[in-house]
Coordinates of C-alpha atoms in Angstrom, one line a residue:
X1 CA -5.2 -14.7 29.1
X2 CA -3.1 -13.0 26.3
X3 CA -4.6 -9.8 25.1
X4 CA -5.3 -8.2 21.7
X5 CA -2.3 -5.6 23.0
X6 CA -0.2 -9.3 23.3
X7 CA -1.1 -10.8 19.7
X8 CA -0.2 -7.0 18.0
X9 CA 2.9 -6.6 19.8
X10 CA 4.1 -10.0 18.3
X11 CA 3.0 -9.5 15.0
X12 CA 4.7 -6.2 15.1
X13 CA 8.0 -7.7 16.2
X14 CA 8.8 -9.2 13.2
X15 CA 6.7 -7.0 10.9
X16 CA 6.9 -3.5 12.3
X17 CA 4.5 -1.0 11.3
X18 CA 7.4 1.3 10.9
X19 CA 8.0 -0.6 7.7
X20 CA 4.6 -0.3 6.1
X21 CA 4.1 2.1 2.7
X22 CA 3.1 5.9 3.2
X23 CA -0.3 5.3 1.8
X24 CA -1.3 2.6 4.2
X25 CA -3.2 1.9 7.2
X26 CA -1.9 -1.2 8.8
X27 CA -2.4 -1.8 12.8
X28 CA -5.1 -2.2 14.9
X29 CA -8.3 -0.8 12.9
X30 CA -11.4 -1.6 14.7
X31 CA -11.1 -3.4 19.2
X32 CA -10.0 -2.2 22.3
X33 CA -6.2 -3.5 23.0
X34 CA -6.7 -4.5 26.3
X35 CA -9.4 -7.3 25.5
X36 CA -8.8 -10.6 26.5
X37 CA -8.3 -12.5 23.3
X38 CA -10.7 -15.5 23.1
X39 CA -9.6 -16.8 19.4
X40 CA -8.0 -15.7 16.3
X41 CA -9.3 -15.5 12.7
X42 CA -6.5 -15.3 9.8
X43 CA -7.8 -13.9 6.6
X44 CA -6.5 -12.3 3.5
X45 CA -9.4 -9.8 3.6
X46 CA -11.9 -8.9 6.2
X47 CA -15.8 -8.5 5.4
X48 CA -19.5 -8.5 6.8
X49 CA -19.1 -12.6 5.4
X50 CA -15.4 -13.0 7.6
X51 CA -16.9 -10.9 10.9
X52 CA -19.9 -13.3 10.5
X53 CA -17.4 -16.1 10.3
X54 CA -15.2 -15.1 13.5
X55 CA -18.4 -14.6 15.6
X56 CA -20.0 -18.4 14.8
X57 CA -16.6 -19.3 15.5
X58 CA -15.8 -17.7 18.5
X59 CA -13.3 -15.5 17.3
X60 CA -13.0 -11.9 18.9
X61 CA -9.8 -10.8 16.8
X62 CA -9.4 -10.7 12.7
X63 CA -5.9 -10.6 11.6
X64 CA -6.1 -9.8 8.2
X65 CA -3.6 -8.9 5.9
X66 CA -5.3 -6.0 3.4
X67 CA -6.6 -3.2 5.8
X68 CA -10.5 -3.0 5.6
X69 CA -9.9 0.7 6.6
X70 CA -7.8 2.3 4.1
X71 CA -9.2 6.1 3.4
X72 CA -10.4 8.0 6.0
X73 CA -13.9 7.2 7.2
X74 CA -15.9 10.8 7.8
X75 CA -19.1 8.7 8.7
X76 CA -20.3 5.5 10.0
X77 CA -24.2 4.6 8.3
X78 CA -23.4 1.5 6.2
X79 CA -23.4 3.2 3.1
X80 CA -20.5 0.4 1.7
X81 CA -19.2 -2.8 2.6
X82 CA -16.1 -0.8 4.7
X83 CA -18.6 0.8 6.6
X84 CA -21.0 -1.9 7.4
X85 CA -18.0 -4.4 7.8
X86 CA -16.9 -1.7 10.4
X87 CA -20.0 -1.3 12.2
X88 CA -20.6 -5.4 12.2
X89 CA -17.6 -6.0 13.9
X90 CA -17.9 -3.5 16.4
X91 CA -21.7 -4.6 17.3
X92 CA -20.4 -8.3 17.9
X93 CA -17.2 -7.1 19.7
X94 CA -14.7 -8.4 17.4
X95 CA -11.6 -6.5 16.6
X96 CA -9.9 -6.4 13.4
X97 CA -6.1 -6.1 12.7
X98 CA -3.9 -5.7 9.4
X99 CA -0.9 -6.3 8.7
X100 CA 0.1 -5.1 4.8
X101 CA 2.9 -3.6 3.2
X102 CA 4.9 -3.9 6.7
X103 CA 4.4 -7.9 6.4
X104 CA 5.3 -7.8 2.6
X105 CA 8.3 -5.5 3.3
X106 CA 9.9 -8.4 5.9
X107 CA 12.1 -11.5 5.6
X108 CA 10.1 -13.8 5.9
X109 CA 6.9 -11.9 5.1
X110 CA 4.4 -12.5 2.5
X111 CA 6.9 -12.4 -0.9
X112 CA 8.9 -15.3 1.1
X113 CA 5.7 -17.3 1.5
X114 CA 5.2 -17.0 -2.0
X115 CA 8.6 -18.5 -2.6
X116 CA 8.4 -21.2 -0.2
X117 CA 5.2 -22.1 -2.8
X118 CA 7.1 -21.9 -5.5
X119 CA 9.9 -24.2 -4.0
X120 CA 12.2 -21.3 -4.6
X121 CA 16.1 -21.7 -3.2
X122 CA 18.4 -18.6 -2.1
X123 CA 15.6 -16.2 -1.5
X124 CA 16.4 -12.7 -1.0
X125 CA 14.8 -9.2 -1.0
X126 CA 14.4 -8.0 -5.0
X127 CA 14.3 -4.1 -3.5
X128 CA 16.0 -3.4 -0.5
X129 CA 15.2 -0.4 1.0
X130 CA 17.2 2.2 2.3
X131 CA 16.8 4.5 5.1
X132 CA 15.8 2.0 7.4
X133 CA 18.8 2.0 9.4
X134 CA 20.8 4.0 11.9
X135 CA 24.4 3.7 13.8
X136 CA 25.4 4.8 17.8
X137 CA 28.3 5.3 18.3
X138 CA 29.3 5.9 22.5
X139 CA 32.3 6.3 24.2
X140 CA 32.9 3.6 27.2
X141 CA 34.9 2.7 30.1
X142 CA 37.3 0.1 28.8
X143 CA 36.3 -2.1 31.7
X144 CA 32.6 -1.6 31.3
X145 CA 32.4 -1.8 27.3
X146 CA 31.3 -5.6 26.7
X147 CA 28.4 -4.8 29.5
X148 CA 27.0 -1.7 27.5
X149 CA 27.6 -4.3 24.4
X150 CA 25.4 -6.7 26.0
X151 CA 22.9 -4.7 26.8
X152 CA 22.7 -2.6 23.4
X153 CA 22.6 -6.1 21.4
X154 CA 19.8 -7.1 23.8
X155 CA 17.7 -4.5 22.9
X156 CA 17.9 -5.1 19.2
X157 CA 21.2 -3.6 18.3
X158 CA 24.3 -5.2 16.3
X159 CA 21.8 -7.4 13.6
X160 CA 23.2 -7.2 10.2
X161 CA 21.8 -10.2 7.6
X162 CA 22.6 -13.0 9.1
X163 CA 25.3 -12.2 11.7
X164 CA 24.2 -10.7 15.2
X165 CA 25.9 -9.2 18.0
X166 CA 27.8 -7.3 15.5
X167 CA 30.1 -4.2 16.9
X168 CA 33.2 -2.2 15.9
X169 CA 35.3 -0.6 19.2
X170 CA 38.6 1.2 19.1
X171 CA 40.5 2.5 22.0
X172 CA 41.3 6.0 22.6
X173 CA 41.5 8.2 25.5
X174 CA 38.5 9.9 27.4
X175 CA 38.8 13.5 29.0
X176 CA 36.9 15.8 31.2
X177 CA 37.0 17.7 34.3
X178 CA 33.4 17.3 36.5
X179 CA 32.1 21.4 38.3
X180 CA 30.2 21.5 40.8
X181 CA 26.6 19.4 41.3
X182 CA 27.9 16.6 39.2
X183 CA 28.3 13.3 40.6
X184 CA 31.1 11.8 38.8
X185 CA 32.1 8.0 38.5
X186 CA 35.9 7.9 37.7
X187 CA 37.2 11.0 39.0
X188 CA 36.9 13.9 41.1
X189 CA 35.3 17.6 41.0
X190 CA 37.6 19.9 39.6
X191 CA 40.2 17.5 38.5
X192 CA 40.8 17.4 35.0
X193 CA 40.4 13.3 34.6
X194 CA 41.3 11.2 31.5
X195 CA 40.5 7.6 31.3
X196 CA 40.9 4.9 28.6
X197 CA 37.7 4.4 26.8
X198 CA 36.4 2.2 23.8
X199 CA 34.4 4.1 21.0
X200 CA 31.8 1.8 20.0
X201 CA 29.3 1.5 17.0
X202 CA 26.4 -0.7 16.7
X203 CA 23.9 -0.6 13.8
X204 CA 20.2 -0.9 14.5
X205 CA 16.6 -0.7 12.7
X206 CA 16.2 3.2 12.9
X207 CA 12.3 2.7 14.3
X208 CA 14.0 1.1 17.3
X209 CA 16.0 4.2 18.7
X210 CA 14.1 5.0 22.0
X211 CA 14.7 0.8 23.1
X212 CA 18.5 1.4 22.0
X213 CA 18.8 4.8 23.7
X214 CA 17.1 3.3 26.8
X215 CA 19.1 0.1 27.0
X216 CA 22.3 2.7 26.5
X217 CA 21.4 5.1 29.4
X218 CA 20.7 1.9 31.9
X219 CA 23.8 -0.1 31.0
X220 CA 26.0 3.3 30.6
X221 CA 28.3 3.8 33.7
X222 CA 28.6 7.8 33.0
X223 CA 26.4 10.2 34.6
X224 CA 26.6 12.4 31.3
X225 CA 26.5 9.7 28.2
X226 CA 29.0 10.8 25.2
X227 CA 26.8 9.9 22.1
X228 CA 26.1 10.3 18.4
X229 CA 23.5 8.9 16.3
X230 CA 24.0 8.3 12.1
X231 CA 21.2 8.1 9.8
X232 CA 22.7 5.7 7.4
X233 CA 21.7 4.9 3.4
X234 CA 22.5 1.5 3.8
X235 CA 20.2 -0.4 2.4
X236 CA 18.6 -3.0 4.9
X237 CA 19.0 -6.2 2.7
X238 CA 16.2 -7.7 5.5
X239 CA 13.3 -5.4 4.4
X240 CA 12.0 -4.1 1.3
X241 CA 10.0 -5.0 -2.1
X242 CA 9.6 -8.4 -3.6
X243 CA 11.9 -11.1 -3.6
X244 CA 13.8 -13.7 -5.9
X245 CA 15.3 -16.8 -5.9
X246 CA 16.1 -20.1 -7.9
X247 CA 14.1 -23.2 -8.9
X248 CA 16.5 -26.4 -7.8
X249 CA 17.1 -27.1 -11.5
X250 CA 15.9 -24.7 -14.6
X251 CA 12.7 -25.9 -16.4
X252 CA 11.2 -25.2 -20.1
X253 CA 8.8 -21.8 -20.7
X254 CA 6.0 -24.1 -21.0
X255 CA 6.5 -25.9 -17.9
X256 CA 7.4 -23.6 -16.1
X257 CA 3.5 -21.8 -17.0
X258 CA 2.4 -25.2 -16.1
X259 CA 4.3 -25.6 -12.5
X260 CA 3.1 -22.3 -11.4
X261 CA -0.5 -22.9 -12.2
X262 CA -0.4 -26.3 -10.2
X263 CA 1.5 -24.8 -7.1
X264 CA -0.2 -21.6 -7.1
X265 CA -3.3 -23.1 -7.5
X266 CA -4.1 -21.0 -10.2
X267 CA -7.1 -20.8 -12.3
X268 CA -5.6 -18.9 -15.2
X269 CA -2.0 -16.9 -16.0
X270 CA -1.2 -13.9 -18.0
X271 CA 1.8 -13.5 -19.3
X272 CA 3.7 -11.9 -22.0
X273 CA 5.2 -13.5 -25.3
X274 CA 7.5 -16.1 -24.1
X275 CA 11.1 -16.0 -25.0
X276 CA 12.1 -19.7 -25.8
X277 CA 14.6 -19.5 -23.0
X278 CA 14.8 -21.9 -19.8
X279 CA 13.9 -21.0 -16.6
X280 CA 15.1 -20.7 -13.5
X281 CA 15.6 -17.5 -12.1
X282 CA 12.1 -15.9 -10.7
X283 CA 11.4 -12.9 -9.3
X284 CA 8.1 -12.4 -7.3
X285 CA 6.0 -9.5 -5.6
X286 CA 2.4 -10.5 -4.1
X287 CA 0.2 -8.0 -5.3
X288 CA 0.7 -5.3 -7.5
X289 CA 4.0 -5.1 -8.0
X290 CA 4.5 -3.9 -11.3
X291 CA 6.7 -1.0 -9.7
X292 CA 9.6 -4.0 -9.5
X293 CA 10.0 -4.7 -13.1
X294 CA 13.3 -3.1 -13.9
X295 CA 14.8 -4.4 -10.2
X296 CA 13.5 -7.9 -11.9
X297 CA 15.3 -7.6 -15.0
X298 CA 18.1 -6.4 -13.3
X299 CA 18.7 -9.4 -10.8
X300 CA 18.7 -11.4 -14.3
X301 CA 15.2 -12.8 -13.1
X302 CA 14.2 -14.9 -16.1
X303 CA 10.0 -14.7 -15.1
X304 CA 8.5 -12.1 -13.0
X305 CA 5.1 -13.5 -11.1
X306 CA 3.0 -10.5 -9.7
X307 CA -0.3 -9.5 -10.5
X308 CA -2.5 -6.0 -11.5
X309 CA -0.7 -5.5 -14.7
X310 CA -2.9 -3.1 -16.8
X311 CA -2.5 -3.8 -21.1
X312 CA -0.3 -1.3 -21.9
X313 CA 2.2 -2.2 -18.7
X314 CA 3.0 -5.6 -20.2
X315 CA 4.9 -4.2 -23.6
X316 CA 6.8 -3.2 -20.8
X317 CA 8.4 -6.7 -20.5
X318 CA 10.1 -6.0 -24.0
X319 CA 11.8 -9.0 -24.8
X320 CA 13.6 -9.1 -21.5
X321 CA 11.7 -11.1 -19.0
X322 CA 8.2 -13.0 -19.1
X323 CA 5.9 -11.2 -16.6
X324 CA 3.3 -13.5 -15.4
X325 CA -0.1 -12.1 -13.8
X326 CA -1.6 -14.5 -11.4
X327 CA -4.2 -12.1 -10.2
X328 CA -3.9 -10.1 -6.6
X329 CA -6.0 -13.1 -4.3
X330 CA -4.2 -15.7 -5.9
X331 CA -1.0 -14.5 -4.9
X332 CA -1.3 -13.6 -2.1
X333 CA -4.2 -16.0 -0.5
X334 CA -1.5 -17.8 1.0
X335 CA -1.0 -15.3 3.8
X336 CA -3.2 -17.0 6.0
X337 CA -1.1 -20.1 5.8
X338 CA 1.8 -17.5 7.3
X339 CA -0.1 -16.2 9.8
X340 CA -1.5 -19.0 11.5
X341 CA 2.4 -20.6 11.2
X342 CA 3.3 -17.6 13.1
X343 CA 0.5 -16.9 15.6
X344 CA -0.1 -20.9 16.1
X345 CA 3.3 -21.1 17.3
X346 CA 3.2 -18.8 19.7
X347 CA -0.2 -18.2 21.0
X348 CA -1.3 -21.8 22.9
X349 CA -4.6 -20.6 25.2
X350 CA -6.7 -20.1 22.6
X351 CA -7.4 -21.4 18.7
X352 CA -5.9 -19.8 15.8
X353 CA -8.3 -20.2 12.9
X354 CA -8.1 -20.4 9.2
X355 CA -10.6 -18.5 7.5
X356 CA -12.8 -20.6 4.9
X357 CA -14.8 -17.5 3.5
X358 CA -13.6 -16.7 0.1
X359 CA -13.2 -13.3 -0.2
X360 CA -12.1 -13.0 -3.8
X361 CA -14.0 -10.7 -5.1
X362 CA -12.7 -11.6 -8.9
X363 CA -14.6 -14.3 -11.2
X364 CA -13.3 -16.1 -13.9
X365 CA -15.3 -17.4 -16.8
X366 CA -12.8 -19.9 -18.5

């Protein structure tokens, strides 16, 4: 029977909590890792009303996407709903995992969800961010250089967009002379020995380095590994903020307000003035993500859809771009739909559930 240590370790395979913001709390918040996991409840938020939920449903793991636990907690009486949410799930034994900024930050993630709603085309990261990335570059055996390759691309190494098993090499000549107590492959103690080798350089994600610099040592013929490491300011264009993309074919202002409030499901938009100009270009950041404006106006984004935008921050739009609020839940809700893709697909012993509790805790009077 998988885990909960199983279920985290995929999810964090293709949304690494190495990519989540500075300020959050992603992971495993409340369970034991090494319980047997007996069903799975996807949810947007988790609270006393979802725990509840998961129990009568025999659900011993939340996977929720905003973090329940996201200050410090200095005491546990069920003075709030975090604390009493908390202390609910641990009585009934059910765990509770989020996954945040590290699955908005992905391809793939939560902005490409949103995209796929939208029936946008040519979706890519708005933001990329930098930082993310490092290079090795070792020195191999000519005849022992497309092993080390192998094994360096197995562990990760050599992915760059959408082109894997990527490497440079150049040939040059090796040198050393092995003293006493070393245990030399090509050569012999106290003979000054030079032998063809490749230089080689592979780019991986830098939270990846110990799996890369394992694989290295293992595959690596040399007693004594040759080896540098890069921090590069690339920028990864697989992870960061927000995403945009086209509509198959440009629409009217008006429509366009009307499309999105029918495939977002959408009980009300706010948006700034609009500009009398078609449509087709959309940026998009699931909640707040008013941070992205300028990288939306820059990618020539002719609507940005996003949501937490305080009064004053929408003069911010200024003529250039129609920002359209669609309020945090609703643009985000459809997480759950990606999670249970994901976990459905490769979890089969046990049921992956969608949660019906509305936890939206926003009413609209209209």
């Amino acid at each position: 029977m998988p885990t909960i240590r199983h279920v985290t370790a995929f999810l964090e395979s293709f949304a690494p909590l190495a990519y989540q913001e500075s300020y959050d709390n992603a992971g495993l918040l409340v369970g034991d890792p090494d319980t047997a996991v007996t069903g799975i409840l996807a949810t947007l938020d988790c609270t006393e009303a979802v725990v509840a939920e998961a129990v009568a449903k025999g659900c011993n793991l939340i996977v929720a996407h905003h973090p329940i636990v996201f200050k410090g907690l200095k005491k546990l009486n069920g003075s709030n709903y975090v604390e009493r949410t908390v202390i609910s799930a641990i009585k009934n034994d059910v765990a509770i995992y989020a996954t945040h900024t590290n699955l908005d930050s992905v391809t793939g993630g939560v902005n490409f969800m949103i995209a796929e709603k939208l029936g946008l085309q040519n979706v890519r990261i708005l933001a990329p961010k930098t930082k993310t990335l490092m290079k090795l570059a070792t020195f191999v055996p000519v005849a022992d250089t497309q092993r080390v390759l192998d094994a360096l691309h197995e562990a990760g190494a050599g992915n760059i967009g959408n082109y894997s098993r990527a490497s440079f090499r150049v040939e040059g000549t090796g040198a050393y002379q092995a003293g006493d107590g070393a245990n030399p492959v090509l050569g012999s103690i106290g003979d000054y020995h030079r032998e063809p080798e490749h230089r080689i350089e592979v780019i991986f994600p830098a939270h990846q380095q110990r799996t890369i610099l394992a694989a290295l040592r293992k595959a690596h013929p040399y007693e004594e590994i040759a080896y540098d490491l890069y921090a590069l300011e690339n920028a990864d264009q697989t992870v960061g903020s927000g995403v945009v993309g086209e509509l198959p074919q440009s629409v009217s202002d008006q429509n366009w307000l009307a499309y999105l409030k029918e495939r977002m499901n959408l009980p009300l938009i706010r948006h700034t003035a609009l500009l009398g100009r078609p449509v087709q270009r959309v940026a998009v950041c699931g909640g707040a993500g008013g941070f992205l404006l300028n990288d939306a106006v820059r990618a020539s984004a002719d609507v940005f859809v996003t949501a937490d935008y305080k009064y004053h921050e929408f003069f911010d739009a200024d003529g250039r771009i129609v920002i359209c609020d669609i309020g945090h839940y609703e643009s985000e809700v459809f997480t759950k739909d990606l999670l249970i893709r994901r976990l459905a697909e490769k979890f089969t012993t046990f049921a992956v559930i969608f949660s019906e509790t509305d936890t939206n805790p926003v009413r609209y009077y209209v």
